[in-house]
Coordinates of C-alpha atoms in Angstrom, one line a residue:
M1 CA 43.3 80.1 7.0
R2 CA 41.2 81.7 4.2
C3 CA 38.5 84.2 4.3
A4 CA 35.2 83.1 2.8
R5 CA 34.6 86.1 0.6
T6 CA 38.2 87.4 -0.6
G7 CA 40.1 84.1 -0.4
A8 CA 43.0 85.9 0.9
T9 CA 45.4 84.0 3.4
R10 CA 45.7 85.6 6.9
V11 CA 49.2 85.4 8.2
R12 CA 49.2 85.0 11.9
R13 CA 52.1 87.1 13.5
P14 CA 54.0 85.2 16.2
R15 CA 53.2 86.6 19.5
R16 CA 56.0 88.7 21.4
R17 CA 56.9 87.1 24.5
L18 CA 57.3 89.3 27.5
R19 CA 60.9 89.9 28.2
L20 CA 62.0 90.7 32.0
P21 CA 64.5 93.1 32.6
A22 CA 68.0 92.0 32.7
W23 CA 68.4 92.7 36.5
T24 CA 65.8 90.0 37.2
A25 CA 68.3 87.4 36.1
T26 CA 70.7 88.0 38.7
L27 CA 71.4 85.9 41.8
T28 CA 70.4 88.7 44.2
W29 CA 67.1 89.2 42.9
K30 CA 66.1 85.6 42.4
S31 CA 67.3 85.0 46.2
A32 CA 65.3 88.2 47.4
V33 CA 62.2 86.6 45.6
F34 CA 62.7 83.3 47.2
I35 CA 63.2 84.6 50.6
T36 CA 60.3 86.9 50.4
V37 CA 58.0 84.2 49.0
M38 CA 59.2 81.6 51.8
C39 CA 58.7 84.2 54.7
C40 CA 55.5 85.1 53.4
V41 CA 54.3 81.5 53.3
L42 CA 55.8 80.8 56.6
A43 CA 54.2 83.8 58.2
A44 CA 50.9 83.2 56.7
L45 CA 51.1 79.5 57.9
L46 CA 51.8 80.5 61.4
G47 CA 49.4 83.3 61.2
V48 CA 46.7 80.9 60.4
L49 CA 47.5 78.5 63.0
V50 CA 47.7 81.0 65.7
H51 CA 44.5 82.7 64.6
T52 CA 42.6 79.3 64.5
A53 CA 44.0 78.5 68.0
V54 CA 43.1 81.7 69.7
T55 CA 39.8 82.0 67.9
R56 CA 38.8 78.7 68.9
Q57 CA 39.9 79.2 72.7
T58 CA 38.0 82.6 72.8
V59 CA 34.9 81.2 71.3
G60 CA 34.9 78.2 73.4
H61 CA 35.1 80.2 76.4
A62 CA 32.4 82.6 75.4
R63 CA 30.3 79.5 74.6
E64 CA 30.7 78.0 77.8
K65 CA 29.7 81.3 79.6
A66 CA 26.7 81.5 77.4
L67 CA 25.6 77.8 78.0
A68 CA 26.0 78.5 81.8
R69 CA 23.6 81.5 81.6
L70 CA 21.2 79.6 79.6
E71 CA 21.2 76.9 82.3
A72 CA 20.2 79.5 84.7
V73 CA 17.6 81.1 82.5
T74 CA 16.0 77.7 81.8
A75 CA 15.8 77.0 85.6
A76 CA 14.1 80.2 86.2
Y77 CA 11.6 79.6 83.5
E78 CA 10.9 76.1 84.8
T79 CA 10.3 77.3 88.2
G80 CA 8.3 80.4 86.9
G81 CA 10.4 82.7 88.3
A82 CA 11.5 86.0 86.5
L83 CA 14.0 85.7 83.6
P84 CA 17.5 87.3 83.8
P85 CA 17.9 90.4 81.7
R86 CA 19.0 89.9 78.0
S87 CA 16.9 86.7 77.9
G88 CA 13.4 85.7 77.0
L89 CA 11.2 83.5 74.8
D90 CA 11.8 84.2 71.0
P91 CA 13.6 87.7 71.8
P92 CA 14.0 89.9 69.0
G93 CA 17.3 89.7 67.3
L94 CA 17.8 86.0 67.8
P95 CA 19.2 84.5 64.5
A96 CA 16.7 82.5 62.6
S97 CA 19.0 79.4 62.2
L98 CA 19.4 79.2 66.0
R99 CA 15.7 79.5 66.6
A100 CA 14.9 76.9 64.3
L101 CA 17.4 74.6 66.1
A102 CA 15.8 75.3 69.4
V103 CA 12.3 74.7 68.2
S104 CA 13.5 71.4 66.9
G105 CA 14.3 70.3 70.6
K106 CA 18.2 71.1 70.5
R107 CA 20.5 73.5 72.3
G108 CA 23.0 75.7 70.7
T109 CA 25.1 78.7 70.5
M110 CA 25.8 81.2 67.6
V111 CA 27.8 84.6 67.3
A112 CA 26.0 87.3 65.4
D113 CA 25.6 91.1 65.6
H114 CA 22.9 92.5 67.7
L115 CA 22.3 96.2 67.6
G116 CA 25.8 96.5 65.8
R117 CA 27.5 94.8 68.6
P118 CA 29.1 91.1 68.3
T119 CA 26.8 89.1 70.5
M120 CA 27.1 85.3 71.7
W121 CA 23.6 83.8 71.6
A122 CA 22.6 80.8 73.5
A123 CA 19.2 79.0 72.9
A124 CA 17.3 75.8 74.0
P125 CA 13.7 74.4 73.5
A126 CA 10.8 75.5 75.8
D127 CA 7.2 74.4 75.0
G128 CA 7.7 74.5 71.2
R129 CA 9.4 77.8 71.4
A130 CA 13.0 79.0 71.7
L131 CA 14.2 80.1 75.1
A132 CA 17.3 82.1 74.5
T133 CA 19.9 84.5 76.2
R134 CA 22.7 86.6 75.0
I135 CA 26.1 88.0 76.4
D136 CA 28.3 90.7 75.0
Y137 CA 31.1 89.3 72.6
S138 CA 32.5 92.7 71.7
Q139 CA 35.7 92.2 73.8
S140 CA 36.6 88.9 72.6
A141 CA 36.1 90.1 69.0
R142 CA 38.2 93.1 69.7
A143 CA 40.9 90.7 71.2
I144 CA 40.9 88.4 68.1
N145 CA 41.2 91.6 66.0
G146 CA 44.0 92.7 67.8
L147 CA 45.7 89.5 67.7
D148 CA 45.1 89.5 63.8
G149 CA 46.9 92.8 63.6
A150 CA 49.7 91.9 65.8
I151 CA 50.2 88.9 63.6
V152 CA 50.2 90.9 60.2
G153 CA 52.4 93.5 61.9
S154 CA 55.2 91.0 63.3
S155 CA 54.9 89.1 60.0
L156 CA 55.8 92.2 58.1
L157 CA 58.5 93.0 60.4
A158 CA 60.0 89.5 60.5
I159 CA 59.7 89.6 56.6
G160 CA 61.5 92.7 56.2
A161 CA 64.1 91.9 58.7
T162 CA 64.7 88.5 57.1
L163 CA 65.0 90.0 53.7
L164 CA 67.5 92.5 54.7
I165 CA 69.7 90.0 56.2
G166 CA 69.4 87.8 53.4
A167 CA 70.1 90.4 51.0
F168 CA 73.1 91.2 52.9
S169 CA 74.3 87.8 52.8
V170 CA 73.5 87.1 49.4
T171 CA 75.2 90.4 48.3
R172 CA 78.5 89.4 50.0
V173 CA 78.6 86.2 47.9
T174 CA 77.5 87.8 44.6
R175 CA 80.2 90.5 45.2
R176 CA 82.8 87.7 45.5
L177 CA 81.4 86.0 42.5
H178 CA 81.6 89.3 40.5
Q179 CA 85.2 89.7 41.4
T180 CA 86.1 86.1 40.5
A181 CA 84.2 86.7 36.9
Q182 CA 86.2 90.0 36.8
V183 CA 89.6 88.3 37.2
A184 CA 88.7 85.6 34.9
R185 CA 87.9 88.1 32.3
R186 CA 91.2 90.0 32.8
I187 CA 92.9 86.6 32.3
G188 CA 91.0 85.9 29.2
A189 CA 92.0 89.3 27.9
G190 CA 95.8 88.4 28.5
D191 CA 96.6 89.8 32.1
L192 CA 98.0 86.7 33.4
D193 CA 99.1 88.3 36.7
A194 CA 95.5 88.9 37.7
R195 CA 94.5 86.9 40.9
V196 CA 91.4 86.8 43.0
D197 CA 93.4 86.2 46.2
D198 CA 90.4 85.3 48.2
P199 CA 91.4 85.6 52.0
R200 CA 89.7 82.3 52.7
T201 CA 92.0 80.6 50.4
A202 CA 95.3 81.9 52.3
E203 CA 94.9 79.9 55.2
P204 CA 94.8 76.1 54.4
S205 CA 93.4 75.5 57.8
R206 CA 90.3 77.8 57.5
R207 CA 87.1 76.5 56.2
Q208 CA 86.3 77.3 52.7
D209 CA 82.9 77.7 51.1
E210 CA 82.2 77.0 47.5
V211 CA 82.9 80.6 46.2
A212 CA 86.5 80.3 48.0
I213 CA 87.0 77.0 46.2
V214 CA 86.2 78.5 42.8
A215 CA 88.4 81.6 43.4
G216 CA 91.2 79.2 44.6
A217 CA 90.9 77.0 41.5
L218 CA 90.8 79.9 39.3
D219 CA 94.0 81.4 40.9
T220 CA 95.7 78.0 40.5
M221 CA 94.6 77.6 36.8
A222 CA 95.9 81.2 36.1
S223 CA 99.4 80.2 37.6
A224 CA 99.6 77.1 35.7
L225 CA 98.6 78.8 32.5
Q226 CA 101.0 81.7 33.1
R227 CA 104.0 79.2 33.7
K228 CA 103.1 77.2 30.6
L229 CA 102.9 80.5 28.4
V230 CA 106.2 81.9 29.8
A231 CA 107.7 78.6 29.4
E232 CA 106.6 78.6 25.7
Q233 CA 107.5 82.1 25.1
R234 CA 111.1 81.6 26.5
F235 CA 111.4 78.5 24.3
T236 CA 110.3 80.4 21.1
A237 CA 112.9 83.3 21.9
D238 CA 115.6 80.8 22.9
V239 CA 115.1 78.8 19.7
A240 CA 115.0 81.9 17.5
H241 CA 118.0 83.4 18.9
E242 CA 119.9 80.2 18.7
L243 CA 118.9 79.8 15.0
R244 CA 120.2 83.2 14.0
T245 CA 124.1 82.3 14.6
P246 CA 124.0 79.1 12.3
L247 CA 121.6 80.8 9.7
T248 CA 124.1 83.8 9.4
G249 CA 126.8 81.3 8.7
L250 CA 124.7 79.2 6.2
S251 CA 123.7 82.4 4.4
A252 CA 127.2 83.2 4.0
A253 CA 128.3 80.0 2.7
A254 CA 125.2 79.7 0.4
E255 CA 126.7 83.0 -1.1
L256 CA 130.0 81.2 -2.1
L257 CA 128.2 78.4 -4.0
P258 CA 128.7 78.4 -7.7
P259 CA 126.1 80.1 -9.7
G260 CA 123.2 77.7 -10.7
R261 CA 119.7 76.4 -9.9
P262 CA 120.9 74.5 -6.7
S263 CA 122.6 77.5 -5.4
E264 CA 119.4 79.5 -6.0
L265 CA 117.2 77.0 -4.1
V266 CA 119.7 76.9 -1.2
Q267 CA 119.7 80.8 -0.9
D268 CA 116.0 81.0 -1.3
R269 CA 115.5 78.3 1.6
V270 CA 118.1 80.3 3.8
R271 CA 116.2 83.4 3.2
A272 CA 112.9 82.0 4.1
M273 CA 114.5 80.5 7.3
R274 CA 116.0 83.7 8.4
A275 CA 112.6 85.4 7.7
L276 CA 110.8 82.9 9.9
T277 CA 113.4 83.2 12.6
E278 CA 113.1 87.0 12.6
D279 CA 109.1 86.5 12.7
L280 CA 109.4 84.1 15.7
L281 CA 111.8 86.8 17.5
E282 CA 109.3 89.6 16.8
I283 CA 106.4 87.5 18.2
S284 CA 108.4 86.5 21.4
R285 CA 108.9 90.2 21.9
L286 CA 105.1 91.0 21.4
D287 CA 104.4 88.1 23.9
A288 CA 106.5 89.3 26.4
R289 CA 105.0 92.9 26.1
T290 CA 108.5 94.4 26.0
E291 CA 107.8 96.4 22.8
H292 CA 108.1 100.3 23.0
V293 CA 105.8 102.5 20.7
D294 CA 107.2 105.6 19.2
L295 CA 104.2 107.8 18.4
D296 CA 103.9 110.7 16.0
V297 CA 101.3 112.3 13.9
H298 CA 101.3 111.2 10.2
E299 CA 98.9 111.8 7.3
L300 CA 97.4 108.3 6.7
A301 CA 96.6 108.3 2.9
P302 CA 100.3 109.0 1.5
L303 CA 101.8 106.6 4.3
A304 CA 99.5 103.7 2.9
E305 CA 100.2 104.6 -0.7
R306 CA 103.9 104.4 0.0
V307 CA 103.5 100.7 1.7
A308 CA 101.4 99.4 -1.2
R309 CA 103.8 100.7 -3.8
A310 CA 106.8 99.0 -1.7
A311 CA 104.9 95.8 -1.6
G312 CA 104.6 95.7 -5.5
S313 CA 102.4 93.0 -7.0
G314 CA 100.0 95.7 -8.4
T315 CA 97.9 96.6 -5.3
E316 CA 95.1 99.0 -6.1
V317 CA 94.9 102.0 -3.7
R318 CA 91.6 103.9 -3.1
V319 CA 91.4 107.1 -1.1
G320 CA 88.0 108.5 0.0
A321 CA 87.8 111.7 -2.2
D322 CA 84.7 113.2 -0.1
R323 CA 86.8 113.4 3.1
P324 CA 89.6 115.7 4.0
P325 CA 92.9 114.3 4.7
V326 CA 93.1 112.4 7.7
R327 CA 96.0 112.5 10.3
V328 CA 96.6 109.7 12.9
E329 CA 98.6 109.5 16.0
T330 CA 100.7 106.2 15.2
D331 CA 104.1 104.4 15.2
K332 CA 105.1 104.8 11.6
R333 CA 107.4 101.7 11.4
R334 CA 104.7 99.4 13.1
L335 CA 102.1 100.7 10.8
E336 CA 104.1 100.0 7.8
R337 CA 104.8 96.3 9.2
V338 CA 101.0 95.7 9.9
L339 CA 100.0 97.0 6.3
G340 CA 102.8 95.2 4.7
N341 CA 101.7 91.9 6.3
L342 CA 98.1 92.4 5.2
I343 CA 98.9 93.3 1.8
G344 CA 101.3 90.3 1.4
N345 CA 98.7 88.0 2.9
A346 CA 96.1 89.1 0.7
H347 CA 98.4 88.5 -2.4
R348 CA 99.7 85.2 -1.2
H349 CA 96.5 83.6 -0.1
G350 CA 93.9 85.5 -2.1
R351 CA 93.3 86.3 -5.7
P352 CA 93.6 89.8 -7.6
P353 CA 92.5 92.5 -7.6
V354 CA 94.0 93.3 -4.1
V355 CA 92.6 96.7 -3.0
L356 CA 93.7 98.9 -0.3
T357 CA 91.2 101.6 0.7
V358 CA 91.9 104.6 2.9
D359 CA 88.5 105.9 4.4
G360 CA 89.2 108.4 7.0
P361 CA 91.2 106.6 10.0
V362 CA 90.3 103.3 8.5
V363 CA 92.3 101.2 6.2
T364 CA 91.1 98.1 4.6
V365 CA 92.9 95.5 2.6
R366 CA 90.7 93.2 0.6
D367 CA 91.2 90.4 -2.0
H368 CA 88.9 88.4 -4.2
G369 CA 89.9 85.1 -3.1
D370 CA 87.9 82.3 -1.0
G371 CA 88.0 84.7 2.1
F372 CA 89.0 84.0 5.7
P373 CA 88.6 80.6 7.4
G374 CA 86.0 80.4 10.0
Y375 CA 88.3 80.0 12.9
L376 CA 90.2 83.0 11.9
I377 CA 87.2 85.2 12.0
A378 CA 85.8 83.9 15.1
G379 CA 89.0 83.9 17.2
G380 CA 91.6 85.6 15.3
P381 CA 94.7 84.1 13.4
Q382 CA 96.7 81.3 15.0
R383 CA 100.3 80.8 14.4
F384 CA 101.5 77.8 12.6
R385 CA 97.9 77.1 11.3
T386 CA 96.7 77.4 7.8
E387 CA 93.6 75.8 5.8
G388 CA 93.9 73.2 3.2
G389 CA 97.1 73.4 1.1
A390 CA 98.1 77.1 1.7
K391 CA 101.7 77.8 2.0
G392 CA 102.6 79.8 5.3
H393 CA 102.9 79.7 8.9
G394 CA 100.1 82.0 10.1
L395 CA 102.6 84.3 11.4
G396 CA 102.0 87.4 9.4
L397 CA 98.6 88.0 10.7
T398 CA 99.5 87.0 14.3
I399 CA 102.4 89.8 13.9
A400 CA 100.0 92.3 12.5
V401 CA 97.5 91.6 15.2
G402 CA 100.0 92.2 18.1
Q403 CA 101.7 95.2 16.4
A404 CA 98.2 96.9 15.9
E405 CA 97.5 96.2 19.6
V406 CA 100.8 97.8 20.6
M407 CA 100.1 101.1 18.7
G408 CA 96.5 101.3 19.9
A409 CA 94.7 100.4 16.7
E410 CA 92.1 97.6 16.1
L411 CA 92.4 95.0 13.5
A412 CA 89.3 93.1 12.6
F413 CA 88.8 90.3 10.1
E414 CA 85.7 89.4 7.8
N415 CA 84.5 88.1 4.6
A416 CA 83.0 90.3 2.0
P417 CA 79.2 89.4 1.0
D418 CA 80.4 89.0 -2.6
G419 CA 83.4 86.8 -1.8
G420 CA 86.9 87.8 -0.8
A421 CA 88.8 88.3 2.6
V422 CA 88.7 91.9 4.2
A423 CA 91.1 92.9 6.9
R424 CA 89.9 96.3 8.5
L425 CA 92.6 98.5 10.4
T426 CA 91.1 101.2 12.7
L427 CA 93.5 103.9 13.8
P428 CA 93.3 106.6 16.4
E429 CA 92.5 109.7 14.6
Y430 CA 94.4 112.7 15.6
V431 CA 92.1 115.6 16.6
R432 CA 93.9 119.1 17.1
L433 CA 92.7 120.9 19.9
D434 CA 94.1 124.2 19.1
D435 CA 95.3 125.7 15.7
G436 CA 98.6 126.5 17.4
D437 CA 99.2 123.1 18.9
E438 CA 101.3 120.6 17.6
A439 CA 101.6 116.9 18.5
P440 CA 105.1 116.4 19.8
P441 CA 106.5 112.9 19.1
S442 CA 106.1 110.6 22.2
S443 CA 107.4 107.3 23.4
S444 CA 105.8 104.9 25.8
P445 CA 106.3 101.3 26.8
V446 CA 103.8 98.8 26.4
A447 CA 102.8 97.1 29.6

């Protein structure tokens, strides 16, 4: 819309939606709200029904008493006798509506306040005037008020008790659901030995609820997945081991071939097959989690420069000049393996220049090619999967990720905004607690 005078355009800002806290989305909270609302509705309904029934009965009893007294007053008036106390013609305090009803020739009763006290009035016509009497209604009013208080108190007590029992029951269910979800996350993180072990699933004759059924299905899935992965790992390791012996003989036989182009092709393919076999053996060891890490303290920049020079192919090395030399606690052999695989992958699948940057405990390897495929950034490298017509088996990055995990480092993949693949390795920085402390080398198994 435009303003009439300035012609400026007003931009309507979107309204911010009210966002509830995260805990309001929990099943416990929703169940508590549902139980509370239903208890309040039920208590209100029962309270209204009881209040209506008791009030009707109390008012009816008082009305009958007032009408019986009115008959006695009418009889006394007709015989010319003295009228009973609290009776008379058009007595003061008689409600106007009840007086009008009596003057019109009808009898009626009405509850109203008289001198600050609840009073039941009864009136009848008498010679164009209202003959009325009254009885005290205070006790009946107090009984009704006491009943209302008892209804409210008992309703609150019932709601509180129901809410506590319901919250206890729902919490038991949600606790089991949280345990099942935690086990599922552990399985997703690679702990295939994790199980829910719900006691309700241990005995087939015991009745199972929905949570126990889900827990049992998760345990069954984890067991089947574990058997399948173990079988695949064993198959990979067995194949790699079985290939080493014939490949060794084939390599020796290839060396005996007469010099020439056919001999070079055979030797090149044999070397490729041997490298693939060694990669498969390394992956099988990483999958089995039997690797032992040899930790020591190393200065990161010189180590990365040596790996870049050993890789060849003109890798550019950049070291942050504004930061002091950084020492990291890592396994030197595994770190060299990870950096070598990252540099080799950048030269093989990317385009120059390939730049290795050391910035504190972070080492970044970047090329200027088409970047990593989407599946690799989202879920990590997958063995034996490459995009397009690229050569390779996808084992180099898979080994790099596995070795980084073994030595306690974090390896992330992304694409640069201006193009190119970026692999970022973050190592645990060594912090000296005392100037006299030295970091002794240590060796620890990988679970």
